[in-house]
């Protein structure tokens, strides 16, 4: 969640006032919104949240109403961004970084929204048989350091040693996360443990903000935070949103490999090896680390999830990326209302039984 380019509230208003456009595909996200031909559709991109691009698209609305909707959504997203940040501090806020900084020292009093996220992370650990582990910060931080160094100096890019990864993995016990809901505190019992909520934070925040936006009366809006996509209402009274799923082969002439429709509350989330990675001796190493091997998962190029909850979809897309295809298929079959699409390394597509494929 390192800070990007900050777009101020004034700039947002100015952009909305002067840019009413047909929504085009974005090469850095997993999906694009179907373009609209009417003059009552608005869209804006924000670059300073969750270390990614946030796209807010409003349909069948007015400039004034869209401006109000954007202000509400951005304020809510900013609050969650600050709470879930593992790198930066914010005045008057105890966030994930605060918890990590106090590991083995003292419980940290935090907002209920952060406790809810961490509780959900623990639930997803057991739901996915450990394939998603928010307590893996000690391991993920090593990979983050090597990846950043490799990107800065590709010729000198190297891999972490198995020994240093194994040593860090000794500090990833999910039960060392102690939550006291009555006191409103979170405590890491291991001094060398740290949380990394990247596998669920965006999706969980998107779901929370979409729910709040709906209660606020916002409708006909598509929210896309770095490929975590959620429909707030339908596109129009009688039309759903069409979402194009990104082709993980960025060198292909075909930008999208699949199109799906989602209505009110529908969510699409993808995890892929093309999003954040670096190369060592010509081999790509992505940011999704398998808790079993402590190395990046290599079986898939991408996994996409369709569900009615963005937090669940985010968690499941990461978890399935760390499973075998067979295990992932069984996992999806056991969860009603959730569908998946796998893209194998050789470009083969595999769908869950109920996935609404257009191919």
XYZ file of C-alpha atoms in Angstrom:
359
model
C 0.000 0.000 0.000
C 2.847 2.410 -0.696
C 1.494 5.807 -1.637
C 1.131 6.610 -5.299
C 0.250 9.836 -7.009
C -2.313 11.686 -4.913
C -5.371 13.041 -6.672
C -6.930 15.722 -4.472
C -10.624 16.233 -4.010
C -10.455 19.387 -6.117
C -8.823 17.513 -8.952
C -11.496 14.840 -8.775
C -14.209 17.473 -9.133
C -12.364 19.094 -12.012
C -11.909 15.785 -13.783
C -15.567 14.938 -13.423
C -16.589 18.335 -14.705
C -14.523 18.000 -17.871
C -14.402 14.232 -18.515
C -17.538 12.335 -19.428
C -16.189 9.455 -21.415
C -16.839 6.014 -22.770
C -15.089 3.657 -20.369
C -12.134 1.982 -22.025
C -10.104 -1.073 -21.092
C -7.292 -0.573 -18.588
C -4.147 -2.603 -19.288
C -3.091 -2.758 -15.642
C -6.252 -4.353 -14.258
C -7.779 -7.782 -14.626
C -11.009 -6.573 -16.182
C -12.533 -3.711 -18.126
C -16.012 -2.295 -18.129
C -18.154 -2.406 -21.271
C -18.069 1.012 -22.939
C -21.226 3.103 -22.822
C -22.607 5.284 -25.586
C -24.830 7.592 -23.527
C -24.006 11.083 -22.296
C -25.105 10.326 -18.738
C -22.230 8.022 -17.851
C -19.201 9.184 -15.897
C -15.954 7.611 -14.826
C -12.848 8.500 -12.899
C -9.551 6.874 -11.906
C -7.868 7.436 -8.544
C -4.247 6.428 -8.053
C -3.530 6.856 -4.336
C -5.377 3.939 -2.720
C -4.193 0.381 -2.007
C -1.108 0.890 -4.207
C -3.234 0.421 -7.321
C -5.691 2.132 -9.640
C -9.267 2.590 -8.452
C -11.936 3.105 -11.112
C -15.383 4.407 -10.230
C -17.922 4.281 -13.058
C -21.406 5.761 -12.809
C -24.279 5.130 -15.216
C -27.595 6.834 -15.864
C -26.666 9.630 -13.478
C -25.868 13.341 -13.342
C -22.576 15.129 -12.870
C -23.666 16.439 -9.480
C -24.842 13.046 -8.248
C -21.723 11.287 -9.537
C -19.506 13.865 -7.823
C -21.281 13.147 -4.525
C -21.021 9.374 -5.051
C -17.286 9.583 -5.792
C -16.683 11.703 -2.690
C -18.474 9.172 -0.476
C -16.771 6.121 -1.994
C -13.306 7.704 -1.939
C -13.678 8.759 1.699
C -14.686 5.230 2.694
C -11.919 3.589 0.650
C -9.342 5.969 2.109
C -10.363 5.004 5.621
C -9.875 1.307 4.888
C -6.639 1.970 2.995
C -5.210 3.684 6.071
C -6.409 0.997 8.471
C -5.034 -1.899 6.415
C -1.692 -0.278 5.500
C 1.397 -2.274 6.514
C 3.949 0.332 5.402
C 2.736 3.774 6.503
C 1.553 5.489 9.659
C -1.364 7.941 9.843
C -2.018 10.480 12.546
C -4.582 9.319 15.077
C -4.890 5.806 13.575
C -3.641 2.461 14.816
C -3.374 0.258 11.733
C -1.778 -3.027 10.646
C 1.674 -1.408 10.765
C 1.023 -0.384 14.369
C 0.126 -3.976 15.243
C 3.279 -5.282 13.542
C 5.480 -2.697 15.256
C 4.185 -3.880 18.631
C 4.552 -7.624 18.016
C 5.496 -9.358 21.249
C 5.359 -6.036 23.099
C 1.780 -5.003 23.783
C -1.790 -5.372 22.526
C -2.863 -2.560 20.196
C -6.283 -0.948 20.416
C -7.748 -0.670 16.930
C -11.011 0.212 15.188
C -13.641 -2.493 14.889
C -13.258 -2.542 11.097
C -9.673 -3.707 11.480
C -10.634 -6.369 14.002
C -13.299 -7.569 11.556
C -10.706 -7.870 8.770
C -8.252 -9.816 10.932
C -11.018 -12.119 12.182
C -12.000 -12.738 8.566
C -8.390 -13.475 7.698
C -8.235 -16.109 10.430
C -11.508 -17.619 9.215
C -10.184 -17.792 5.655
C -7.018 -19.517 6.872
C -9.078 -22.444 8.122
C -11.591 -22.264 5.258
C -8.751 -22.627 2.720
C -6.737 -25.147 4.728
C -3.948 -22.630 5.222
C -3.588 -21.672 1.556
C -4.289 -18.078 2.589
C -2.380 -16.942 5.681
C -2.390 -13.312 6.831
C 0.295 -14.245 9.401
C 2.916 -14.789 6.666
C 4.283 -11.259 6.797
C 7.750 -12.449 7.826
C 8.023 -14.561 4.663
C 6.311 -12.123 2.312
C 8.515 -9.241 3.431
C 11.594 -11.210 2.346
C 10.127 -11.780 -1.099
C 9.078 -8.121 -1.267
C 12.646 -7.000 -0.574
C 14.150 -9.317 -3.190
C 11.496 -8.333 -5.735
C 12.077 -4.614 -5.227
C 15.839 -5.074 -5.527
C 15.386 -7.194 -8.641
C 13.178 -4.597 -10.275
C 15.648 -1.832 -9.498
C 18.603 -3.839 -10.820
C 17.385 -6.710 -13.040
C 20.896 -7.904 -13.908
C 21.632 -8.511 -10.230
C 18.253 -10.068 -9.362
C 18.490 -13.050 -7.012
C 16.231 -15.378 -5.035
C 15.897 -15.697 -1.278
C 17.597 -18.763 0.138
C 15.511 -21.666 1.369
C 17.210 -21.279 4.739
C 16.114 -17.676 5.314
C 12.574 -18.448 4.135
C 12.361 -21.495 6.409
C 13.573 -19.449 9.360
C 10.957 -16.759 8.681
C 8.207 -19.382 8.322
C 8.692 -20.308 11.973
C 6.876 -17.071 12.791
C 3.640 -17.562 10.826
C 1.381 -19.337 13.336
C -2.134 -17.982 12.813
C -2.975 -18.702 16.463
C -0.341 -16.210 17.580
C -2.766 -13.511 16.462
C -4.640 -12.727 19.683
C -7.884 -10.774 19.271
C -9.672 -9.344 22.317
C -12.964 -8.053 20.981
C -14.145 -6.796 24.374
C -11.016 -4.691 24.803
C -10.848 -3.902 21.088
C -7.217 -5.002 20.790
C -4.997 -7.151 18.586
C -1.748 -8.669 19.828
C 0.911 -10.680 18.022
C 2.368 -13.108 20.547
C 5.523 -13.752 18.477
C 8.013 -10.872 18.443
C 9.174 -11.808 14.935
C 5.690 -12.203 13.476
C 4.049 -9.671 11.191
C 0.712 -9.466 9.423
C 0.322 -9.054 5.683
C -3.322 -8.676 4.689
C -2.651 -8.153 0.972
C -4.478 -11.358 0.045
C -7.811 -10.067 1.342
C -7.566 -6.333 2.076
C -8.711 -4.885 -1.254
C -11.576 -7.310 -1.672
C -12.726 -6.937 1.918
C -12.598 -3.141 1.666
C -14.470 -3.150 -1.647
C -17.254 -5.243 -0.132
C -17.502 -3.015 2.944
C -17.573 0.157 0.848
C -20.096 -1.279 -1.619
C -22.397 -2.223 1.254
C -22.081 1.250 2.789
C -22.607 2.903 -0.596
C -25.763 0.898 -1.214
C -27.107 1.903 2.199
C -26.227 5.513 1.340
C -28.490 5.334 -1.704
C -25.784 4.976 -4.349
C -26.882 3.006 -7.424
C -25.731 2.178 -10.977
C -22.039 2.297 -10.027
C -19.234 -0.142 -10.798
C -16.316 -0.098 -8.364
C -12.975 -1.535 -9.468
C -10.048 -1.442 -7.025
C -7.086 -2.998 -8.775
C -9.218 -5.707 -10.390
C -11.453 -6.298 -7.356
C -14.723 -5.465 -9.078
C -18.133 -5.046 -7.460
C -21.458 -3.847 -8.853
C -23.356 -1.348 -6.719
C -26.776 -1.709 -8.237
C -27.231 -2.676 -11.870
C -25.845 -0.750 -14.842
C -29.329 0.515 -15.662
C -32.755 -0.512 -14.476
C -32.848 -3.392 -16.964
C -29.210 -4.043 -17.849
C -26.299 -5.718 -16.043
C -22.626 -4.854 -16.252
C -20.415 -6.717 -18.705
C -16.904 -7.436 -17.437
C -14.006 -8.481 -19.631
C -11.492 -10.732 -17.845
C -7.894 -9.729 -18.532
C -5.704 -11.947 -20.672
C -2.700 -12.861 -18.469
C -0.593 -13.040 -21.624
C 0.093 -9.327 -21.942
C 1.881 -9.837 -25.267
C -1.238 -11.283 -26.886
C -3.315 -9.261 -29.351
C -6.406 -10.356 -27.419
C -6.719 -8.164 -24.339
C -9.553 -10.177 -22.795
C -10.160 -13.884 -22.666
C -13.673 -14.023 -21.271
C -16.726 -11.829 -20.712
C -19.150 -12.218 -17.823
C -22.231 -10.328 -16.692
C -22.794 -9.223 -13.115
C -25.806 -7.544 -11.553
C -26.325 -5.804 -8.227
C -23.830 -7.158 -5.663
C -21.970 -9.293 -8.192
C -18.174 -9.452 -7.857
C -15.267 -10.518 -10.068
C -11.738 -10.909 -8.684
C -8.617 -12.300 -10.385
C -5.160 -13.269 -9.159
C -2.358 -13.683 -11.683
C 1.366 -14.044 -12.137
C 1.504 -10.984 -14.422
C 0.443 -8.446 -11.800
C 3.546 -8.116 -9.608
C 6.641 -10.102 -10.357
C 10.318 -10.014 -11.125
C 12.598 -12.285 -13.120
C 15.733 -14.197 -12.163
C 17.711 -15.876 -14.945
C 14.715 -15.595 -17.271
C 12.207 -17.174 -14.856
C 9.257 -15.158 -13.570
C 8.593 -15.094 -9.812
C 5.229 -13.578 -8.909
C 4.030 -12.033 -5.648
C 1.680 -14.886 -4.673
C 3.639 -17.109 -2.293
C 2.561 -20.686 -1.574
C 2.569 -21.239 2.215
C 3.617 -24.866 1.694
C 6.655 -24.277 -0.504
C 7.426 -20.677 0.565
C 8.014 -19.938 -3.128
C 5.744 -18.360 -5.741
C 3.047 -20.634 -7.082
C 3.755 -21.822 -10.619
C 0.777 -23.909 -11.794
C -1.444 -21.103 -13.089
C -1.155 -17.865 -15.001
C -4.429 -16.612 -13.516
C -7.409 -17.585 -11.395
C -10.680 -15.622 -11.547
C -13.561 -15.878 -9.080
C -17.222 -14.914 -9.480
C -19.105 -14.470 -6.217
C -21.528 -12.216 -4.375
C -18.898 -11.099 -1.839
C -15.707 -9.332 -2.892
C -13.824 -10.253 0.289
C -14.539 -13.937 -0.251
C -13.667 -13.690 -3.950
C -10.341 -12.027 -3.137
C -9.451 -14.662 -0.545
C -10.519 -17.559 -2.760
C -8.640 -16.315 -5.837
C -5.410 -16.220 -3.825
C -6.080 -19.569 -2.163
C -6.922 -21.319 -5.451
C -3.740 -19.964 -6.981
C -1.911 -21.925 -4.266
C -3.873 -25.159 -4.766
C -3.594 -27.851 -7.399
C -6.261 -27.705 -10.091
C -7.969 -30.788 -8.705
C -8.030 -29.435 -5.152
C -9.275 -26.096 -6.390
C -12.095 -27.675 -8.359
C -13.232 -29.644 -5.321
C -13.003 -26.514 -3.198
C -15.223 -24.496 -5.551
C -17.729 -27.340 -5.858
C -18.150 -27.216 -2.078
C -19.046 -23.497 -2.084
C -22.468 -22.695 -3.472
C -22.754 -19.512 -5.498
C -19.018 -19.310 -6.250
C -17.546 -20.014 -9.684
C -13.952 -20.063 -10.919
C -11.914 -19.896 -14.096
C -8.319 -21.145 -14.205
C -5.784 -20.179 -16.874
C -2.972 -22.720 -16.977
C 0.592 -21.852 -17.907
C 0.109 -23.329 -21.386
C -2.883 -21.050 -22.007
C -5.553 -23.706 -21.387
C -8.807 -22.490 -19.813
C -10.562 -24.576 -17.153
C -13.975 -23.617 -15.775
C -16.002 -24.639 -12.754
C -19.243 -26.334 -13.652
C -21.442 -23.260 -13.299
C -19.115 -20.643 -14.732
C -21.033 -18.600 -17.354
C -18.435 -19.009 -20.122
C -18.911 -17.282 -23.467
C -16.234 -19.449 -25.171
